[in-house]
mmCIF file of C-alpha atoms and ligand atoms in Angstrom:
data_model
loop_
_atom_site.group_PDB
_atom_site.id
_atom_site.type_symbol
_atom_site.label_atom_id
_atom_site.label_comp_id
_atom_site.label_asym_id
_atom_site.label_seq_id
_atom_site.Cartn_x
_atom_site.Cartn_y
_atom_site.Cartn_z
ATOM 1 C CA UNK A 1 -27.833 -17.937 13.706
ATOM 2 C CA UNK A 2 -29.211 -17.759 10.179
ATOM 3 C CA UNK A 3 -26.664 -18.668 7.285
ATOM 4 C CA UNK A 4 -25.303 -15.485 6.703
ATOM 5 C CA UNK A 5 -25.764 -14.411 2.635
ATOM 6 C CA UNK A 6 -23.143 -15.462 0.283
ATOM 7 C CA UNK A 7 -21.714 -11.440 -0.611
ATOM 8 C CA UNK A 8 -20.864 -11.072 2.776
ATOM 9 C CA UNK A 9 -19.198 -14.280 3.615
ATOM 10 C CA UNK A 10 -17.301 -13.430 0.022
ATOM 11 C CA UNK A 11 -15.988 -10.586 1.512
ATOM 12 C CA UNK A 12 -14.383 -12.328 4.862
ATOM 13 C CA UNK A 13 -13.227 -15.031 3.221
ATOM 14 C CA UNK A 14 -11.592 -12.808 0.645
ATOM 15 C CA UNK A 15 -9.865 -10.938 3.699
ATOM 16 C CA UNK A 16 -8.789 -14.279 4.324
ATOM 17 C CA UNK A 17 -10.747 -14.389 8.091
ATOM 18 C CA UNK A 18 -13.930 -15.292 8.746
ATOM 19 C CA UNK A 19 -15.337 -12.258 10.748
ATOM 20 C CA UNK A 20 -18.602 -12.608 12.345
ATOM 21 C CA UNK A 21 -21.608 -10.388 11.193
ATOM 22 C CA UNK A 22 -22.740 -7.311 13.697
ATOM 23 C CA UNK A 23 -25.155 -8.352 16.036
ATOM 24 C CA UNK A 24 -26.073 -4.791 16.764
ATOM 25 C CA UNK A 25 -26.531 -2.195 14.085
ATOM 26 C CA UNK A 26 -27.723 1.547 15.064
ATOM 27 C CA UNK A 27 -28.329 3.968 12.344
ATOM 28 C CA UNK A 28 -28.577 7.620 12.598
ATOM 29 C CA UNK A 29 -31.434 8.100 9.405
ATOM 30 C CA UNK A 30 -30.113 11.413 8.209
ATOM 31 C CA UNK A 31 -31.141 13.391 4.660
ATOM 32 C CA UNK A 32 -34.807 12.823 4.596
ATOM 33 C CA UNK A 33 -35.302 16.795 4.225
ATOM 34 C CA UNK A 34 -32.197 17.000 1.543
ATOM 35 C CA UNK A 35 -33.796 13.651 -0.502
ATOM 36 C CA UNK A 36 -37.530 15.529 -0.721
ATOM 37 C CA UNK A 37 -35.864 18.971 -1.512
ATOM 38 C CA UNK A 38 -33.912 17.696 -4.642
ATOM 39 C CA UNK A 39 -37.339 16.660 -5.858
ATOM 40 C CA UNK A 40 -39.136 19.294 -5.155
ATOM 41 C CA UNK A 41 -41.160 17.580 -2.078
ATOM 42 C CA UNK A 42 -41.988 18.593 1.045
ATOM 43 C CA UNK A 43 -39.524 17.305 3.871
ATOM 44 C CA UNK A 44 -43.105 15.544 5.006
ATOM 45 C CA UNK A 45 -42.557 13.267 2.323
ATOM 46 C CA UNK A 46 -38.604 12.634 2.805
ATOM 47 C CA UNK A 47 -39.918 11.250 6.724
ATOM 48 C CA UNK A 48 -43.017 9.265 5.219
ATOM 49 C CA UNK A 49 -40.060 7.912 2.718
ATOM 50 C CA UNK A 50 -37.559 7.378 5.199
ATOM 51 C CA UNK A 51 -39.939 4.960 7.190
ATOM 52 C CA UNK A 52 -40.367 2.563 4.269
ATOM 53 C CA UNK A 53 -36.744 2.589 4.105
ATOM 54 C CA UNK A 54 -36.475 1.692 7.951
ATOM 55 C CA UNK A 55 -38.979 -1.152 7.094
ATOM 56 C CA UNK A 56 -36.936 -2.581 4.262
ATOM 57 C CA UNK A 57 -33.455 -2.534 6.835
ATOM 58 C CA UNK A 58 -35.759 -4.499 9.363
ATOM 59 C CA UNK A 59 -37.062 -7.366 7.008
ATOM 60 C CA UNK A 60 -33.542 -7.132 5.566
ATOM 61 C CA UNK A 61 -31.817 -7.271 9.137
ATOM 62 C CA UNK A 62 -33.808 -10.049 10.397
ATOM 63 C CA UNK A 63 -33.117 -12.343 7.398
ATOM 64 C CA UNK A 64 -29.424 -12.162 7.609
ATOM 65 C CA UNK A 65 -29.078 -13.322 11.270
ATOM 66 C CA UNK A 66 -28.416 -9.631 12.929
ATOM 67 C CA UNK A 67 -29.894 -9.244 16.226
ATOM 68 C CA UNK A 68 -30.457 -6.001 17.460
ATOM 69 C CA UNK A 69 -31.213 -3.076 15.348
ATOM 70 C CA UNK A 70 -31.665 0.969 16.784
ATOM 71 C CA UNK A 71 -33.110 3.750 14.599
ATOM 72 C CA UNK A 72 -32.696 7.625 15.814
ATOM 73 C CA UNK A 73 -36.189 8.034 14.834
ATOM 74 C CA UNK A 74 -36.583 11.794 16.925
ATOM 75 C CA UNK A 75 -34.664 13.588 19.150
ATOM 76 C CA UNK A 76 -34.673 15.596 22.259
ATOM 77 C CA UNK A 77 -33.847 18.535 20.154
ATOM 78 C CA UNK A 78 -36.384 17.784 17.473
ATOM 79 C CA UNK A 79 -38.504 19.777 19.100
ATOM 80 C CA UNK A 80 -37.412 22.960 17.741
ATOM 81 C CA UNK A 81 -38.158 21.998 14.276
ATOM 82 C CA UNK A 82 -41.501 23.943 12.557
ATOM 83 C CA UNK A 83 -44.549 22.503 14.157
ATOM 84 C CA UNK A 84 -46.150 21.305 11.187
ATOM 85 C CA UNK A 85 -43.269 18.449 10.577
ATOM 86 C CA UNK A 86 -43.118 18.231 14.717
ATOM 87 C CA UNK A 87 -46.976 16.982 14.394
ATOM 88 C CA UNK A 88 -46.044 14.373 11.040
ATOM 89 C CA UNK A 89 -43.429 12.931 12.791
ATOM 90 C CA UNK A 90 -45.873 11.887 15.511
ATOM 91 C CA UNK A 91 -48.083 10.477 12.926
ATOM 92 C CA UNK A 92 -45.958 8.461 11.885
ATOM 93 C CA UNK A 93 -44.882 6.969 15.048
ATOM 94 C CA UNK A 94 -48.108 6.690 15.869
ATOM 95 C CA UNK A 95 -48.490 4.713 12.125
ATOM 96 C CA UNK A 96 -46.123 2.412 12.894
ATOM 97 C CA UNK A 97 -46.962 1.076 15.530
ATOM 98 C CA UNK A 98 -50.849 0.769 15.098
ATOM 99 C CA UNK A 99 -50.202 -1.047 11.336
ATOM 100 C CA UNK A 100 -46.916 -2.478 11.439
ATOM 101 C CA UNK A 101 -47.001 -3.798 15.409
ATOM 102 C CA UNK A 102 -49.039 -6.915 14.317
ATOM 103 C CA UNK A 103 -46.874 -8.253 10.819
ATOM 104 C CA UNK A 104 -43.521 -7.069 13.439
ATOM 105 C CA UNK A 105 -45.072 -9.623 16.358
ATOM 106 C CA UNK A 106 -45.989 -11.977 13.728
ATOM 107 C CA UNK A 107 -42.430 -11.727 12.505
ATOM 108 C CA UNK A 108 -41.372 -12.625 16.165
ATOM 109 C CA UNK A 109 -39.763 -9.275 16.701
ATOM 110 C CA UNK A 110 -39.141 -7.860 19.800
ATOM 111 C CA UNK A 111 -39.810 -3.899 20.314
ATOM 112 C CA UNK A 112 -37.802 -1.574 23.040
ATOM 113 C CA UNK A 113 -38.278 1.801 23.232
ATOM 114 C CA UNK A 114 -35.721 4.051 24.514
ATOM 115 C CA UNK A 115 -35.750 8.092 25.379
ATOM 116 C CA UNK A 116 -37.581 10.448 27.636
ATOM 117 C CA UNK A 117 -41.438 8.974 27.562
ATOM 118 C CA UNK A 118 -42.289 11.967 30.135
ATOM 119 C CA UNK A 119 -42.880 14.573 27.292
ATOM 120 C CA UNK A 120 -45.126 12.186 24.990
ATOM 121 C CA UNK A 121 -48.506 12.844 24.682
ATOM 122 C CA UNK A 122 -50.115 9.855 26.609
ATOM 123 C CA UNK A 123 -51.971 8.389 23.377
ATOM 124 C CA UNK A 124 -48.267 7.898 22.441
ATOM 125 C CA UNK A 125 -47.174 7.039 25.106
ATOM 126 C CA UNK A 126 -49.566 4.223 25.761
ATOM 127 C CA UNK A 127 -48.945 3.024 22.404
ATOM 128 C CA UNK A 128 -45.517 2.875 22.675
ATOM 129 C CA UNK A 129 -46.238 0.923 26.063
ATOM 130 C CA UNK A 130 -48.293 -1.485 24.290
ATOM 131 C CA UNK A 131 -45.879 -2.499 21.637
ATOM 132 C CA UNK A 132 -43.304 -2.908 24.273
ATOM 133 C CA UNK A 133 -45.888 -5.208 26.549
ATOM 134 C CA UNK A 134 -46.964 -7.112 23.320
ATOM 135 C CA UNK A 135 -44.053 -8.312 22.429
ATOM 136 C CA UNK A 136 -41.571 -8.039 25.288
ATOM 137 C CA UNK A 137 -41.676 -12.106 24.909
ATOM 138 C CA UNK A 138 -40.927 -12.645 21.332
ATOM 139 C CA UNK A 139 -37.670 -14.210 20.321
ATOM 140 C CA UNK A 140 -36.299 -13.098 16.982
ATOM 141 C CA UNK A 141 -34.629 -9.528 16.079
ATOM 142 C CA UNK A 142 -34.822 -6.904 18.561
ATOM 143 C CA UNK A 143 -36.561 -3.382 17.209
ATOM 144 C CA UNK A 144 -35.454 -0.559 19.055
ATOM 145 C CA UNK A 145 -36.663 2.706 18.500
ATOM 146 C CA UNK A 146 -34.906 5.848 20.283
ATOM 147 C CA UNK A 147 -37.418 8.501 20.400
ATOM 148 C CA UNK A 148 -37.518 11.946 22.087
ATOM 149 C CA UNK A 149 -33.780 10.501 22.864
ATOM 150 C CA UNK A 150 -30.375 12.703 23.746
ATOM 151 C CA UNK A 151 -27.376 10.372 24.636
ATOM 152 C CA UNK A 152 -27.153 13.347 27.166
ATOM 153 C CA UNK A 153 -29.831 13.554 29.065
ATOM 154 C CA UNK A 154 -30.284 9.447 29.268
ATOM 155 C CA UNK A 155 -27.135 9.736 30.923
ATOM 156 C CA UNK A 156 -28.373 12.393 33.450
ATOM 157 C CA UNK A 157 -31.570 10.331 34.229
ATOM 158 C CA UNK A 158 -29.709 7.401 35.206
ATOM 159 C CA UNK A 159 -27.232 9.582 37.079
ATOM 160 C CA UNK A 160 -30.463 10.504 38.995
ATOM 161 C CA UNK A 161 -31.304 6.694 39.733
ATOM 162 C CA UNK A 162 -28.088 5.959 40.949
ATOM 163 C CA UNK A 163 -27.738 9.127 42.957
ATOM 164 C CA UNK A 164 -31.459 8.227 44.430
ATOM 165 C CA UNK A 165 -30.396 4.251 45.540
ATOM 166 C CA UNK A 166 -27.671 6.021 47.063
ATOM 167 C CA UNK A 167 -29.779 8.032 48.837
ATOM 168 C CA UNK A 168 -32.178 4.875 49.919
ATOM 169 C CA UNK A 169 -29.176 3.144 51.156
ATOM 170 C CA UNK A 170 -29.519 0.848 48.258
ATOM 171 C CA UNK A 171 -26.772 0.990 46.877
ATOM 172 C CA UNK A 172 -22.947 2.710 47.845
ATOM 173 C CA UNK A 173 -20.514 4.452 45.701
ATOM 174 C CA UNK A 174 -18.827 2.217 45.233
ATOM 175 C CA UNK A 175 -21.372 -0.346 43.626
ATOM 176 C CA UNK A 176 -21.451 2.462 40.878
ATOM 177 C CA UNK A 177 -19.311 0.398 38.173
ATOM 178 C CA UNK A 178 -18.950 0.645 34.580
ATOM 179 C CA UNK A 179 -22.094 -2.165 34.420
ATOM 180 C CA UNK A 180 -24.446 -0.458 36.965
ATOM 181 C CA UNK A 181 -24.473 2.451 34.746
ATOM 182 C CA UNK A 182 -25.359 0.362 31.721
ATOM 183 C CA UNK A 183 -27.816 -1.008 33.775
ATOM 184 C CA UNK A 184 -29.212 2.534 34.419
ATOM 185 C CA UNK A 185 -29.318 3.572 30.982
ATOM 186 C CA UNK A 186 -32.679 3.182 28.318
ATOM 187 C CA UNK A 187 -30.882 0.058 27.035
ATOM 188 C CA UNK A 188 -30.769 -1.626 29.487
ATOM 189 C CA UNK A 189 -29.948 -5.687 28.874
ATOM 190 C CA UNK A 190 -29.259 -4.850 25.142
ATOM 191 C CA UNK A 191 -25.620 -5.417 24.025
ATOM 192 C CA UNK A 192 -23.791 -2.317 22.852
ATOM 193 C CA UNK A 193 -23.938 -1.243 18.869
ATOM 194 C CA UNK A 194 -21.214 -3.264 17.011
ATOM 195 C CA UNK A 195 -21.943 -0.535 14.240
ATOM 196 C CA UNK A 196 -23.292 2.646 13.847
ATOM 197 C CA UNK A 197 -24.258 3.434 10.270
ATOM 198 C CA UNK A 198 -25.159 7.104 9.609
ATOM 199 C CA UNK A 199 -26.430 8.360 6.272
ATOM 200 C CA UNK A 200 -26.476 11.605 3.968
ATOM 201 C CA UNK A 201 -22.450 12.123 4.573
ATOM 202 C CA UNK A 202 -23.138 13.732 7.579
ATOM 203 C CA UNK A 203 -19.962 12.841 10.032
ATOM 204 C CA UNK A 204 -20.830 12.948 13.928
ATOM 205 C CA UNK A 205 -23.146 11.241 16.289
ATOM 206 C CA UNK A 206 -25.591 14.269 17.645
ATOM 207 C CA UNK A 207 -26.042 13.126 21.066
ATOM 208 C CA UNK A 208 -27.194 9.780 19.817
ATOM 209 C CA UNK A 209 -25.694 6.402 22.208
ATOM 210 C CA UNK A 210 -22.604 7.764 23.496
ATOM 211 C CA UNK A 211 -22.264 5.496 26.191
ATOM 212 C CA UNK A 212 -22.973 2.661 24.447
ATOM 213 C CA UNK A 213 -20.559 3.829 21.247
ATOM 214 C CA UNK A 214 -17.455 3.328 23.114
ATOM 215 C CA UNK A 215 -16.140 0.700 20.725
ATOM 216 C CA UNK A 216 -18.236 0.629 18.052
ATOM 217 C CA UNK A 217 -17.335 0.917 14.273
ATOM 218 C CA UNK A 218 -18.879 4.011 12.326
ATOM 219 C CA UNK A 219 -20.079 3.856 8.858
ATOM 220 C CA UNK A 220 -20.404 6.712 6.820
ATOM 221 C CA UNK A 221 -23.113 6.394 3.770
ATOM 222 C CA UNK A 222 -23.107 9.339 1.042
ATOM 223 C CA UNK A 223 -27.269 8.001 0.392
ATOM 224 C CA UNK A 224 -29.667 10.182 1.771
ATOM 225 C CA UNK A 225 -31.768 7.803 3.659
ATOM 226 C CA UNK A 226 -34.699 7.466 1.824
ATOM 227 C CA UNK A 227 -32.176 5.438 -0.429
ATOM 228 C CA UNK A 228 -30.637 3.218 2.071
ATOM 229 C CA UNK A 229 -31.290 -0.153 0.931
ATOM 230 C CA UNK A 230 -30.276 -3.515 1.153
ATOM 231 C CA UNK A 231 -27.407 -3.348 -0.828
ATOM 232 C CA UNK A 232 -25.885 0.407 1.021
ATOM 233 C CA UNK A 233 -26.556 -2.253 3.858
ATOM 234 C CA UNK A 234 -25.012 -5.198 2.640
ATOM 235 C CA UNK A 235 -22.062 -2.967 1.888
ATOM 236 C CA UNK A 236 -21.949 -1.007 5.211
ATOM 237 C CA UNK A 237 -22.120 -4.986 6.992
ATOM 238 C CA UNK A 238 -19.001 -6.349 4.275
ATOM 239 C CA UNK A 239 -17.139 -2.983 5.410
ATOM 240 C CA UNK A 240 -17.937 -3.552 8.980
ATOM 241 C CA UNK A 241 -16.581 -7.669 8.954
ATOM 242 C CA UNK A 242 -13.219 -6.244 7.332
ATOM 243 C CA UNK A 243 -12.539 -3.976 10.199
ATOM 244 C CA UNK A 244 -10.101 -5.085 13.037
ATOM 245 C CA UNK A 245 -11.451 -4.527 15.790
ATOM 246 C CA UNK A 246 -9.231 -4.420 19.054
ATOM 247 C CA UNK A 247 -11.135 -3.029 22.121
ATOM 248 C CA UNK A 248 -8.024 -1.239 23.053
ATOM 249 C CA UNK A 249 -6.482 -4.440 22.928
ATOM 250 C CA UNK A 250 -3.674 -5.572 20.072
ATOM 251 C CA UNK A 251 -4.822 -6.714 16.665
ATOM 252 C CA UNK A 252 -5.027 -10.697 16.406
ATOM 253 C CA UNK A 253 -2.800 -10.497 13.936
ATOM 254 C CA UNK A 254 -0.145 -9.379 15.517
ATOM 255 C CA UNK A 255 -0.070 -11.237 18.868
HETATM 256 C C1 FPP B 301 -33.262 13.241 9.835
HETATM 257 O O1 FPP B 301 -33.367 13.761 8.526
HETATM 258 C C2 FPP B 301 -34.426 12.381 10.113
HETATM 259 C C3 FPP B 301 -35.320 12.581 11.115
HETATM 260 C C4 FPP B 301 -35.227 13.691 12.079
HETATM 261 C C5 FPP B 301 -36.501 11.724 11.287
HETATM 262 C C6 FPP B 301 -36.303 10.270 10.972
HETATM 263 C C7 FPP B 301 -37.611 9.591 10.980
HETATM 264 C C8 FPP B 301 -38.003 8.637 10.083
HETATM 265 C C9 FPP B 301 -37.132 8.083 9.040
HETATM 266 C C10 FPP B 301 -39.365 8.049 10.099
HETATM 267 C C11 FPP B 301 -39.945 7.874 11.442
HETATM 268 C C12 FPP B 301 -39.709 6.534 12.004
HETATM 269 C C13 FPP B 301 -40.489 6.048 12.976
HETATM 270 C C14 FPP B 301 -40.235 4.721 13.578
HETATM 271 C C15 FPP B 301 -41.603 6.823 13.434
HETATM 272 P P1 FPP B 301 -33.490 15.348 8.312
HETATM 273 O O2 FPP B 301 -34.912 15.712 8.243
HETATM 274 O O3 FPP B 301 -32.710 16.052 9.384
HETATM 275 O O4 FPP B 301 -32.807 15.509 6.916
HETATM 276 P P2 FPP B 301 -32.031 16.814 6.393
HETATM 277 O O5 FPP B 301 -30.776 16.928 7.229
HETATM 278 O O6 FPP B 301 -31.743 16.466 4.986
HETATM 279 O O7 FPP B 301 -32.955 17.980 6.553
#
């Protein structure tokens, strides 16, 4: 791992531990619509906004040695939002990933897409494919990108796999264990979230990874997230290494 940046390791060592850094951050990129509105711009502009942010959290993620990153980029129930912002936030999906996929394979970052691909329009679709294909090899921070996702219904649809091995005679109840569900699930082979950062002061996790949430750390940020930068990052990661975490276990410091 990269040497992590001297504010954080000032923080652990000022707890007095060293605590290591998250290797999986999700965020939840809430308050696009509320950051346009106080300036008078349409919530268009909050999303096209809110991507440059999620560019600047990559670059920043992948130079301080995290490994995994997830953005809630659209969800199942996005669809009920007015066309007309429906339609931008397919442009720019479909942005990102025709002029950022060659700097992010460049970069040596690896892309996963996770959600219900069924719905997509196939140009989408096929893009998303692509930039999942492209760099399904690389080696460096892991992209993921959770669109047309519910934590809900990706829990359904790998019910359904289970329930059809069963079915095959491929598998028996019992075989259904904590890990063959994870195996089931979108994210499959990626290590749970250590911490789940969500933005605009917004307090719940709207269907987003609840599985894979079991034991992670939640950070609320008052920023709307077109102003989530590196340092509401930096901060979120310095209040993330002085958590204890105990996995339902005791506290190292008391055993
Ligand atoms: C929530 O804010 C944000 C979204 C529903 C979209 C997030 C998408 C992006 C930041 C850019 C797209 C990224 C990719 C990779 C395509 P909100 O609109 O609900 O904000 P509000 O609660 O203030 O209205």
């Amino acid at each position: 791992m990269t040497a992590r940046p001297e504010r954080i390791q000032d923080v652990s060592q000022a707890a007095g531990e060293e605590r290591p850094l998250p290797k999986h951050v999700a965020f939840i990129m809430d308050g696009n619509g509320r950051w346009a509105k106080s300036r008078g711009l349409a919530r268009t502009e909050g999303h096209r906004r809110g991507l440059e942010a999620l560019r600047g959290v990559v670059r920043h993620a992948g130079k301080i040695g995290v490994e995994v990153v997830t953005f809630f980029s659209f969800s199942s129930e996005n669809w009920r939002r007015p066309q007309q912002e429906v339609s931008f936030l397919m442009t720019l999906l479909r942005r990102f990933m025709q002029r950022d996929l060659s700097e992010l394979h460049e970069a040596n970052v690896r892309i996963r897409i996770i959600g219900e691909r069924e719905d997509l329009e196939p140009g989408i679709r096929s893009l998303l494919e692509e930039a999942e294909s492209l760099t399904k090899d690389n080696t460096g921070l892991t992209l993921v990108v959770a669109f047309n996702y519910g934590s809900r219904d990706e829990i359904v649809r790998a019910a359904r796999k289970l329930s059809l091995k069963v079915a095959a005679g491929e598998l028996t109840a019992d075989q259904i264990t904590e890990d063959a569900v994870s195996e089931a699930l979108d994210t499959s082979g990626l290590p749970d979230p250590d911490l789940l950062i969500r933005t605009s002061g917004e307090i719940r996790l709207s269907n987003f990874l609840l599985w894979q949430s079991a034991y992670t750390e939640f950070h609320f940020s008052p920023l709307n997230w077109p102003d989530f930068d590196e340092t509401a990052f930096d901060r979120a990661i310095a209040d993330y290494c002085g958590r204890d975490r105990r996995f339902g276990g005791l506290s190292a410091k008391v055993v």
